[in-house]
CSV table of C-alpha atoms in Angstrom, one decimal:
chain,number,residue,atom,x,y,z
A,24,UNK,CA,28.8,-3.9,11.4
A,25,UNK,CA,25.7,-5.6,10.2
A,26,UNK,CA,24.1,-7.1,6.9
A,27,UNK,CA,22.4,-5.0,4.6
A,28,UNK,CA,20.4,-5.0,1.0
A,29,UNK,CA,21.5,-2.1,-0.5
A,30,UNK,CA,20.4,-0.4,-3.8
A,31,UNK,CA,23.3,1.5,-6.0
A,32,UNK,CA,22.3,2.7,-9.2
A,33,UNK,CA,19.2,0.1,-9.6
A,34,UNK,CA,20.6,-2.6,-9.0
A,35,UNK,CA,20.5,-4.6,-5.5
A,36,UNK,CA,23.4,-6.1,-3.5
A,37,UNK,CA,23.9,-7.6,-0.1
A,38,UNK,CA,26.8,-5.4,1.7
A,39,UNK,CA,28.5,-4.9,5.3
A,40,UNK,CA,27.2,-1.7,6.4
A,41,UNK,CA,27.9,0.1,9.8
A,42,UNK,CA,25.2,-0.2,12.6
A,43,UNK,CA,23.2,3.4,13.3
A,44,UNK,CA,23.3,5.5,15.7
A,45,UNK,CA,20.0,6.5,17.2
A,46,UNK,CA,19.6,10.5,17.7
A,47,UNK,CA,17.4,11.8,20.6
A,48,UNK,CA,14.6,10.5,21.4
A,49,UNK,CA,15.2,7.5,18.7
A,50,UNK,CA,15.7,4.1,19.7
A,51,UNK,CA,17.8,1.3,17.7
A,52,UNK,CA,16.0,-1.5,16.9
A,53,UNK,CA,16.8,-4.9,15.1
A,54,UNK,CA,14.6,-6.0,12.2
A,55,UNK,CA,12.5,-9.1,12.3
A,56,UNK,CA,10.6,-8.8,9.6
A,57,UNK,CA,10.3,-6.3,6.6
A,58,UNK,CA,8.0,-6.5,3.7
A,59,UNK,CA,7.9,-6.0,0.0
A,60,UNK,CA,6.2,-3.0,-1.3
A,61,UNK,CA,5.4,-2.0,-5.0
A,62,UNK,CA,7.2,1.2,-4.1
A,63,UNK,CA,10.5,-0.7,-3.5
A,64,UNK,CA,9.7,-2.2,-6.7
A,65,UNK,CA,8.9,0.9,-8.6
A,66,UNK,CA,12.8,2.6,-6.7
A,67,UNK,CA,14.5,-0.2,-8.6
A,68,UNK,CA,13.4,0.1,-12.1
A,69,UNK,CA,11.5,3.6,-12.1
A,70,UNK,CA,14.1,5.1,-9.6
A,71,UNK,CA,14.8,8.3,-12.1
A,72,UNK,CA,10.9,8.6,-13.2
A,73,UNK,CA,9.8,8.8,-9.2
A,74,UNK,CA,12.8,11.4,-8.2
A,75,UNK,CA,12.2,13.8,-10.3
A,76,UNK,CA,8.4,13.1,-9.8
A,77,UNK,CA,8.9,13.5,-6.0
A,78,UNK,CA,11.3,16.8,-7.2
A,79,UNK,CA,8.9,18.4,-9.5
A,80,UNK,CA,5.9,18.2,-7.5
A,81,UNK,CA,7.0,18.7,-4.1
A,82,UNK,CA,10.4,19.9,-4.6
A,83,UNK,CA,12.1,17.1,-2.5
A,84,UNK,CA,15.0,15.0,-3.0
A,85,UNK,CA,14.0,11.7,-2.2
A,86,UNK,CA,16.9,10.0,-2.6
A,87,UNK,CA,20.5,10.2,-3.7
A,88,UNK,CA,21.2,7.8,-6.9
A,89,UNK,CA,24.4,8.1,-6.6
A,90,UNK,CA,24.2,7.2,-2.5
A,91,UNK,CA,24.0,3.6,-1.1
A,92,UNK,CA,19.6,3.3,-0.3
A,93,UNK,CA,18.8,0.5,2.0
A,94,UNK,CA,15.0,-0.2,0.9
A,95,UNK,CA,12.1,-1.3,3.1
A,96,UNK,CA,9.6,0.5,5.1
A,97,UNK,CA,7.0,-2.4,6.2
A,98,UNK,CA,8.8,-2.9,9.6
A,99,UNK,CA,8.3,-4.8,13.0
A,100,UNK,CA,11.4,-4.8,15.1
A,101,UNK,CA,12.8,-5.3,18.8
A,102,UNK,CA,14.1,-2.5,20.3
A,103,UNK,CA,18.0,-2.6,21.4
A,104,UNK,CA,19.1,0.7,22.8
A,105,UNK,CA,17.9,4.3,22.6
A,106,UNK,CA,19.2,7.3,22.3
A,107,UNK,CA,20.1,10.3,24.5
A,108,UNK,CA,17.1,12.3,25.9
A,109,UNK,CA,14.6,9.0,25.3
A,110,UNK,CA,11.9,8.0,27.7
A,111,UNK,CA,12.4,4.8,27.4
A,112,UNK,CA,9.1,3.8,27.8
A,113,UNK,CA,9.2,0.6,26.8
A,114,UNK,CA,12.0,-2.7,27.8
A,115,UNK,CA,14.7,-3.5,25.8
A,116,UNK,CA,13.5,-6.4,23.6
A,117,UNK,CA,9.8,-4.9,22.9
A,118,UNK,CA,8.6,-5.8,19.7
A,119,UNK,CA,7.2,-3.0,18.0
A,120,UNK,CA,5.7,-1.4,14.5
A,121,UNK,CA,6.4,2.4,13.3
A,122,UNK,CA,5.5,4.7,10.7
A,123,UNK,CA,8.4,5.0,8.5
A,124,UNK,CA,9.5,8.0,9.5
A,125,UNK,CA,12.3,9.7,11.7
A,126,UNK,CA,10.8,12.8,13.5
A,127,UNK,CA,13.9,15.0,13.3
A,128,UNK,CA,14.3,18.5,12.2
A,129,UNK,CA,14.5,17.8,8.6
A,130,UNK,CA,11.9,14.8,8.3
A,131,UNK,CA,13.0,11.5,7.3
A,132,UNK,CA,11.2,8.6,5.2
A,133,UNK,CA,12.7,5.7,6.2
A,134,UNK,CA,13.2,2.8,3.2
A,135,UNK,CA,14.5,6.0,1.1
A,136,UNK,CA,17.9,6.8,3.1
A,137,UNK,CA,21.1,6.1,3.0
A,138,UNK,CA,23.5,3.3,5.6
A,139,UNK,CA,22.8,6.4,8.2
A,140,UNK,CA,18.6,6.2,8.3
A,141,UNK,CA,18.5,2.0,6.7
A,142,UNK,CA,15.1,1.3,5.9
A,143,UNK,CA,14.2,-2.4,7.0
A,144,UNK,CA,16.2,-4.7,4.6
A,145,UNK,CA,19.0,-4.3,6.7
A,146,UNK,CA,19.5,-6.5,10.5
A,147,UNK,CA,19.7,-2.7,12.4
A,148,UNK,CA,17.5,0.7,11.6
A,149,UNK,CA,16.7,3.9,14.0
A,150,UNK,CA,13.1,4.8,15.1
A,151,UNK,CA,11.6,7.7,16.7
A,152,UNK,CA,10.8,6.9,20.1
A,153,UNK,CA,7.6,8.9,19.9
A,154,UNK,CA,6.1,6.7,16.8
A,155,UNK,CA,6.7,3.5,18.4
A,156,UNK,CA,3.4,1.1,18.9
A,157,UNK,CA,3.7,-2.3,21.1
A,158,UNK,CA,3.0,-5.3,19.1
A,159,UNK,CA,1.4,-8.1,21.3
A,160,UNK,CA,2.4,-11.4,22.0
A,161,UNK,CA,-0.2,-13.3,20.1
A,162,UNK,CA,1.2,-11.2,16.6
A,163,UNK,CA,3.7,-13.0,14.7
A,164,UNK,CA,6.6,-10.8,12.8
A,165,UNK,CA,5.4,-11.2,9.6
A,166,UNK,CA,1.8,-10.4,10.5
A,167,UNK,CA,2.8,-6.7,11.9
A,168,UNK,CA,4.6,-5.9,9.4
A,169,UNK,CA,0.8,-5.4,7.3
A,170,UNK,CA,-0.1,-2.7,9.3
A,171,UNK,CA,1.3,-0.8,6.5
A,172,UNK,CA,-0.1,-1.6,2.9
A,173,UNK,CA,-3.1,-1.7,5.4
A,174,UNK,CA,-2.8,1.7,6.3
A,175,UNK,CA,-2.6,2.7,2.8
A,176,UNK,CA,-5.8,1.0,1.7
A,177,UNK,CA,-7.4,2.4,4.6
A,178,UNK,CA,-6.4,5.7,3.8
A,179,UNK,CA,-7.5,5.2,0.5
A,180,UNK,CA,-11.1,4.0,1.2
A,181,UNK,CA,-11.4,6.5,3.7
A,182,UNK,CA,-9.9,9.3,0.2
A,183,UNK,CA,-13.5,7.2,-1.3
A,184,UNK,CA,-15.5,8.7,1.9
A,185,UNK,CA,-18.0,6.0,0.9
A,186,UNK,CA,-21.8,5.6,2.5
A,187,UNK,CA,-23.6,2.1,3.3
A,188,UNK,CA,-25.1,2.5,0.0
A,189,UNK,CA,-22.3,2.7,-2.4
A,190,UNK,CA,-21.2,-0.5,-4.2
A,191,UNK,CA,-17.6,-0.7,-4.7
A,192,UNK,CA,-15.5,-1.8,-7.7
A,193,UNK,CA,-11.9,-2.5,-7.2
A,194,UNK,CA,-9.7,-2.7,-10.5
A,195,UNK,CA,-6.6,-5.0,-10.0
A,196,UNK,CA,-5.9,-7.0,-7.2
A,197,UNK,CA,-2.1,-7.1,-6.0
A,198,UNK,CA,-1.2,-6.4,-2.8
A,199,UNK,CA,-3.2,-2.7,-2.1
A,200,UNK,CA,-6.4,-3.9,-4.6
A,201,UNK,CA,-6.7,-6.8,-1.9
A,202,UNK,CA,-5.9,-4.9,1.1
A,203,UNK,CA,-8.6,-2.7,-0.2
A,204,UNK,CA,-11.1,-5.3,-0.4
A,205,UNK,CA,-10.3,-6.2,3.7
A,206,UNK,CA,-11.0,-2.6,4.3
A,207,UNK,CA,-14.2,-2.4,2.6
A,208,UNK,CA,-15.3,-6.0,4.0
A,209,UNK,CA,-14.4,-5.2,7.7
A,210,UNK,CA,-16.7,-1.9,7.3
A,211,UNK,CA,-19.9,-3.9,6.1
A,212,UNK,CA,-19.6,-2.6,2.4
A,213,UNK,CA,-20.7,-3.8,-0.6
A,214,UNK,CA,-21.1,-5.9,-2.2
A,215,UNK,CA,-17.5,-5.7,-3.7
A,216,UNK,CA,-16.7,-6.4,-7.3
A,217,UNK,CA,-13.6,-6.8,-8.4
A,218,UNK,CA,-11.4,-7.3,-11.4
A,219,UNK,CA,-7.9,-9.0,-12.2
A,220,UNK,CA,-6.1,-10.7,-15.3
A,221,UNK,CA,-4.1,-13.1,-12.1
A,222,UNK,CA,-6.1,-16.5,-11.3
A,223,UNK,CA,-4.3,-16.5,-8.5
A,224,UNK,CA,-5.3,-12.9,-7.3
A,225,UNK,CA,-8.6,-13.6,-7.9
A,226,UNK,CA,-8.7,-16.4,-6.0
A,227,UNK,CA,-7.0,-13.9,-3.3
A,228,UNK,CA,-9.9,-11.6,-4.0
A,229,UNK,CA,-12.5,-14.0,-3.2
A,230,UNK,CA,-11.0,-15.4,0.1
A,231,UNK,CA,-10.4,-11.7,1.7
A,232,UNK,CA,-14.3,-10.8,1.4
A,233,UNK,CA,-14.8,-9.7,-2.7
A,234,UNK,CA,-18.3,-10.8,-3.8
A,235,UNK,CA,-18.2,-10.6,-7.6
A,236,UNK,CA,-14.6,-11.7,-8.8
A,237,UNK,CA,-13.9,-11.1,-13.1
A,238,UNK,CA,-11.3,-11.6,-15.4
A,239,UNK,CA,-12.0,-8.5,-17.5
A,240,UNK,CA,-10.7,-10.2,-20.6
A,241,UNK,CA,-13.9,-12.1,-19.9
A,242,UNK,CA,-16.3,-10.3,-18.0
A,243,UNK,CA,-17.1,-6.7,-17.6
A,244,UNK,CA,-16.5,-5.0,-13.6
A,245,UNK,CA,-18.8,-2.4,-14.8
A,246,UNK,CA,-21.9,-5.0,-16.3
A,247,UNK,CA,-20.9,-7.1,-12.8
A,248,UNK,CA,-21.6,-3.7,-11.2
A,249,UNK,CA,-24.8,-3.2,-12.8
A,250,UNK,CA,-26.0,-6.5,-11.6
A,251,UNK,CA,-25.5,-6.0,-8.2
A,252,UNK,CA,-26.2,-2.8,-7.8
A,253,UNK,CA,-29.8,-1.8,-9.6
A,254,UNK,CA,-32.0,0.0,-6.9
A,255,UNK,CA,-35.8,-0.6,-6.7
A,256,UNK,CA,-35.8,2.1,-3.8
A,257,UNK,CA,-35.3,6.0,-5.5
A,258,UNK,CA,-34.0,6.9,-2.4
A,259,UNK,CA,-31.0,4.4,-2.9
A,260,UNK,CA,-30.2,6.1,-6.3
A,261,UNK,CA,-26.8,7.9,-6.8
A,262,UNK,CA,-26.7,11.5,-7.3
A,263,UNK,CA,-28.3,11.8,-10.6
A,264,UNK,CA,-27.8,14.3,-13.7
A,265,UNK,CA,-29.7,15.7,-16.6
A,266,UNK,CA,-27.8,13.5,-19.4
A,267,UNK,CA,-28.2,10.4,-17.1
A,268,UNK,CA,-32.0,11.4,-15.4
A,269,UNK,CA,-33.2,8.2,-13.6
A,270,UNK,CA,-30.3,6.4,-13.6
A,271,UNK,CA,-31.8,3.7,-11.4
A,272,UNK,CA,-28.8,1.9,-9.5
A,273,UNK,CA,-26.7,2.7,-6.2
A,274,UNK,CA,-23.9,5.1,-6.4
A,275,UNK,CA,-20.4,3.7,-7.0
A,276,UNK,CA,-16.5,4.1,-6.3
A,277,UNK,CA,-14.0,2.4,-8.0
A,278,UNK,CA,-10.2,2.2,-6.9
A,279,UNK,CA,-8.1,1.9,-8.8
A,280,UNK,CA,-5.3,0.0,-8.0
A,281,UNK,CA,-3.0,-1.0,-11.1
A,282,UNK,CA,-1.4,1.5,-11.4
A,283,UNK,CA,0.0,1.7,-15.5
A,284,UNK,CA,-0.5,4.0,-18.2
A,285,UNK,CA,-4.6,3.5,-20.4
A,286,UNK,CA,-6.1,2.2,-16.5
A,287,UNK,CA,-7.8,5.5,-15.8
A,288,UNK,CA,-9.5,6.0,-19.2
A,289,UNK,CA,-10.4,2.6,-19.4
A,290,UNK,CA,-12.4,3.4,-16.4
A,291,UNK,CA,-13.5,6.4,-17.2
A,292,UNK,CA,-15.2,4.5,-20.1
A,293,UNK,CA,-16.3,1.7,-18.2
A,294,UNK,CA,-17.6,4.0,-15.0
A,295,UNK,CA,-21.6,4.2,-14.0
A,296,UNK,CA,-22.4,8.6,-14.7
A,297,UNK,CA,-21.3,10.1,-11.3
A,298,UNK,CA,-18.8,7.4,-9.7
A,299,UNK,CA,-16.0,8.2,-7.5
A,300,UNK,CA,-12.7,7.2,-9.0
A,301,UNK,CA,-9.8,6.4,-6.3
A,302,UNK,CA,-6.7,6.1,-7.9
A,303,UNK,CA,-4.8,4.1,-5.0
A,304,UNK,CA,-1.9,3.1,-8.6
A,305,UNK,CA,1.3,4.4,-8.6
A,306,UNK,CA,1.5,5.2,-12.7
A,307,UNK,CA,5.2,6.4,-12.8
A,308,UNK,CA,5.0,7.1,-16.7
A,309,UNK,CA,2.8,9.7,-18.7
A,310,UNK,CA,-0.4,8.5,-18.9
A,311,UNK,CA,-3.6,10.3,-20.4
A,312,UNK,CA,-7.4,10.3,-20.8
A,313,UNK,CA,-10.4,12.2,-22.5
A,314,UNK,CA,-11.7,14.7,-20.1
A,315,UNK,CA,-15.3,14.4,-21.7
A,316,UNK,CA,-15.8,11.4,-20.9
A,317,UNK,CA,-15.1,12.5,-17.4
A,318,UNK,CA,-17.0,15.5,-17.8
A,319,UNK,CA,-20.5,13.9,-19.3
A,320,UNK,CA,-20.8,12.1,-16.7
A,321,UNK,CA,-19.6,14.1,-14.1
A,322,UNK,CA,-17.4,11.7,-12.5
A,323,UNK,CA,-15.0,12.7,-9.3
A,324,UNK,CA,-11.7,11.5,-9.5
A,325,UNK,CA,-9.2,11.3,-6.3
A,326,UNK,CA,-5.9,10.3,-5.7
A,327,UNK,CA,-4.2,9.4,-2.5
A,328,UNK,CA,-1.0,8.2,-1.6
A,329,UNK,CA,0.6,7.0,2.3
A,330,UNK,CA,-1.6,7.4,4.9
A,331,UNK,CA,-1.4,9.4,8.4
A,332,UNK,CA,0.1,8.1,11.5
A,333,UNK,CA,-3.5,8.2,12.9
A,334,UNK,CA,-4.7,5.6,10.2
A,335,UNK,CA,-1.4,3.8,10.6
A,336,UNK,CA,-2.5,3.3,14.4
A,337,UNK,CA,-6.6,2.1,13.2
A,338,UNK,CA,-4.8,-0.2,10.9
A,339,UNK,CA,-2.5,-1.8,13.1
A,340,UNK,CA,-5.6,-2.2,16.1
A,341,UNK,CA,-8.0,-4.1,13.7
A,342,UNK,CA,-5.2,-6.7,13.0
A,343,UNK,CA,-4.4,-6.9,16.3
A,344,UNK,CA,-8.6,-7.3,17.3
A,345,UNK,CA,-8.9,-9.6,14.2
A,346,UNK,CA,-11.3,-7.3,12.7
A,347,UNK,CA,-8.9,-7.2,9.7
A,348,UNK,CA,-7.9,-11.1,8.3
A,349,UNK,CA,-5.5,-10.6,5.9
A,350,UNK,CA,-2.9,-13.3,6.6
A,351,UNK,CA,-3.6,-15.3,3.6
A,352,UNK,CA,-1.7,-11.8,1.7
A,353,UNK,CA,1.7,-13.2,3.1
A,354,UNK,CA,2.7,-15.6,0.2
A,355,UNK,CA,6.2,-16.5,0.5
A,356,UNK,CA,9.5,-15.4,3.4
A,357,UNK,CA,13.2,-14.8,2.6
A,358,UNK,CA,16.0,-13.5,4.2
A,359,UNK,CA,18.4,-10.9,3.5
A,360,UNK,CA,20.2,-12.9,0.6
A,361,UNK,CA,16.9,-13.9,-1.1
A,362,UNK,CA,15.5,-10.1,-1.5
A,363,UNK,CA,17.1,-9.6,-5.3
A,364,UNK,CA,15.3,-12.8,-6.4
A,365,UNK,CA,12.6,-12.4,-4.6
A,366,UNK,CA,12.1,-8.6,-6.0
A,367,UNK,CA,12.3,-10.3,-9.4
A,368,UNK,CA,9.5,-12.8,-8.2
A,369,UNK,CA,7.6,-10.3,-7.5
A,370,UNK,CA,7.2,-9.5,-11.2
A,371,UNK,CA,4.9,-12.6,-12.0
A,372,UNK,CA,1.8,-12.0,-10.2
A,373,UNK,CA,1.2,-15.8,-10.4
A,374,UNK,CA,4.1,-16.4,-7.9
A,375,UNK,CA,3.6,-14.2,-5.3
A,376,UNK,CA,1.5,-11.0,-3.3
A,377,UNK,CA,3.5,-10.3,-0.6
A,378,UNK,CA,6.8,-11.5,0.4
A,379,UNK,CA,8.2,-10.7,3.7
A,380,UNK,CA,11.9,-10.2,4.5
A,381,UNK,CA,13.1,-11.9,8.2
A,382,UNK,CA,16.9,-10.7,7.8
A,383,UNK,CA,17.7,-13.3,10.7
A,384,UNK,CA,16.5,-16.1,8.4
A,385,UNK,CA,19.7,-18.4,7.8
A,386,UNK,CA,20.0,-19.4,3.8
A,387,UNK,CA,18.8,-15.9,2.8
């Protein structure tokens, strides 16, 4: 048997859970280090709101309520043993990062099954052979394990498709708003602006490559913007439009990255006329805005979510080149019997950004 964090009903609770088997061409591999996502957040309290989103939309079950979940999809791990009809192209005790999925028949998403598929808060899990990607010596644990929330940040800049003259605005700064800001930085654009109510994530902001960092209680992104991005060149203009003729600054794209109900309008209020809104937030409640505000100034607005295993694999070679710096993200470690307080840590954005789960840590 083996140690797990499991989730029953929204609540979390360390249990013994059998070890799992690997299928063909999967390999078992032991967790060394798993981190924290919002998502795993939003399971816990929003697990009913994101079902029967996931239900509704795509018409998925993505996980039973009434079945033990063992959380965690921010993985690197060892590999132990494989499975029948493997290549086994790699040595027993390889470290490695995956996508979080299971390449069988009926696809998997790991960190959303039961004790059979355990996501990574758990000392054992099962990965398709075929996903696998060596992590090199010089990588510590905790450091793969952001090939991840990068990939999702990279996938969302890429969703903003932006030019080397757009001048970006990113709108909250927790774990994917900062990611974000490493993406942009390690492409050469900006300058960034961006906004956050946390000191502390501002702070976080600044060091990971933002050039403009506001407390919008204070200071507006959007009059920041304007600072920074006025254009003496028409050829650096944004695409212009009769109601806004002349408009005489670089285009814009803002991400959005907060991810609770009033954030997109706010925007939409605040935007330059013909911006490119990425909304990189998971909202899991109603939210709304006025159309016409959208409309008048012809604003595009895009929403992404995950990332291809493609991007996955970009994301995971510019930490390992050290094009992408995002250690300082990593803010605290726990192990297995430290995940339920640390998930309520999470909550005070003043405490923490990303906490990383090393089951073999002794103390929890």
């Amino acid at each position: 048997n083996m140690q797990a964090v499991v989730m029953r009903q929204g609540k979390l609770a360390m249990s013994n859970a059998p070890i799992p088997q690997p299928g063909a061409g999967e390999v078992l591999v032991k967790v060394l280090a798993c981190g924290i996502c919002g998502s795993d957040l939003h399971c816990v309290t929003h697990g009913p709101q994101l079902l029967a989103s996931a239900r509704e939309v795509a018409g998925i079950e993505l996980f039973d309520p009434e079945e033990p979940i063992v959380l965690g999809h921010e993985i690197c791990a060892e590999i132990v043993d494989y499975g029948q009809g493997a290549r086994r192209d790699r040595a027993i005790g390889s470290r490695v990062v995956s996508a979080p999925f299971l390449l069988r028949p009926q696809p998997v998403t790991l960190g959303f099954g039961g004790l059979d598929t355990p996501g990574g808060f758990a000392e054992y899990m099962v990965l398709s052979e075929d996903l696998l990607i060596p992590v090199p010596d010089d990588i510590p644990n905790d450091i793969a394990t952001l090939a991840e929330p990068l990939s999702v940040a990279l996938h969302a800049v890429n969703r903003g498709n932006l030019g080397s003259d757009e001048v970006p605005i990113v709108i909250g700064c927790g774990p994917i708003g900062l990611a974000v800001i490493a993406v942009l930085k390690m492409r050469g654009i900006g300058p960034i602006v961006a906004a956050d109510f946390s000191p502390s994530r501002r702070a976080m902001a600044e060091a990971l490559g933002a050039d403009i960092v506001v407390d919008p209680r204070e200071t507006s992104p959007y009059d920041s913007w304007r600072s920074v991005a006025a254009a003496a060149d028409p050829s650096q203009y944004g695409r212009q439009t009769q109601m806004f003729h002349g408009f005489p600054f670089r285009p814009s794209v803002i991400f959005e990255c907060v991810g609770v109900p009033g954030i997109i309008q706010q925007i939409l209020a605040g935007a330059p006329p013909c911006s490119k809104i990425v909304v990189a937030g998971l909202c899991m409640e109603l939210d709304s805005f006025y159309p016409t505000f959208a409309i008048m100034k012809e604003i595009d607005l895009a929403f992404c979510i995950a990332y291809t295993p493609q991007e996955f694999a970009e994301a995971f070679a510019h930490i390992v080149s050290g094009r992408l710096k995002v250690e300082a993200l990593i803010t605290s470690h726990v192990g297995l019997g430290g995940v339920e307080e640390a998930f309520a840590r999470l909550g005070d954005p003043e405490r923490d950004i990303k906490v990383v789960v090393l089951p073999q840590l002794d103390g929890g």
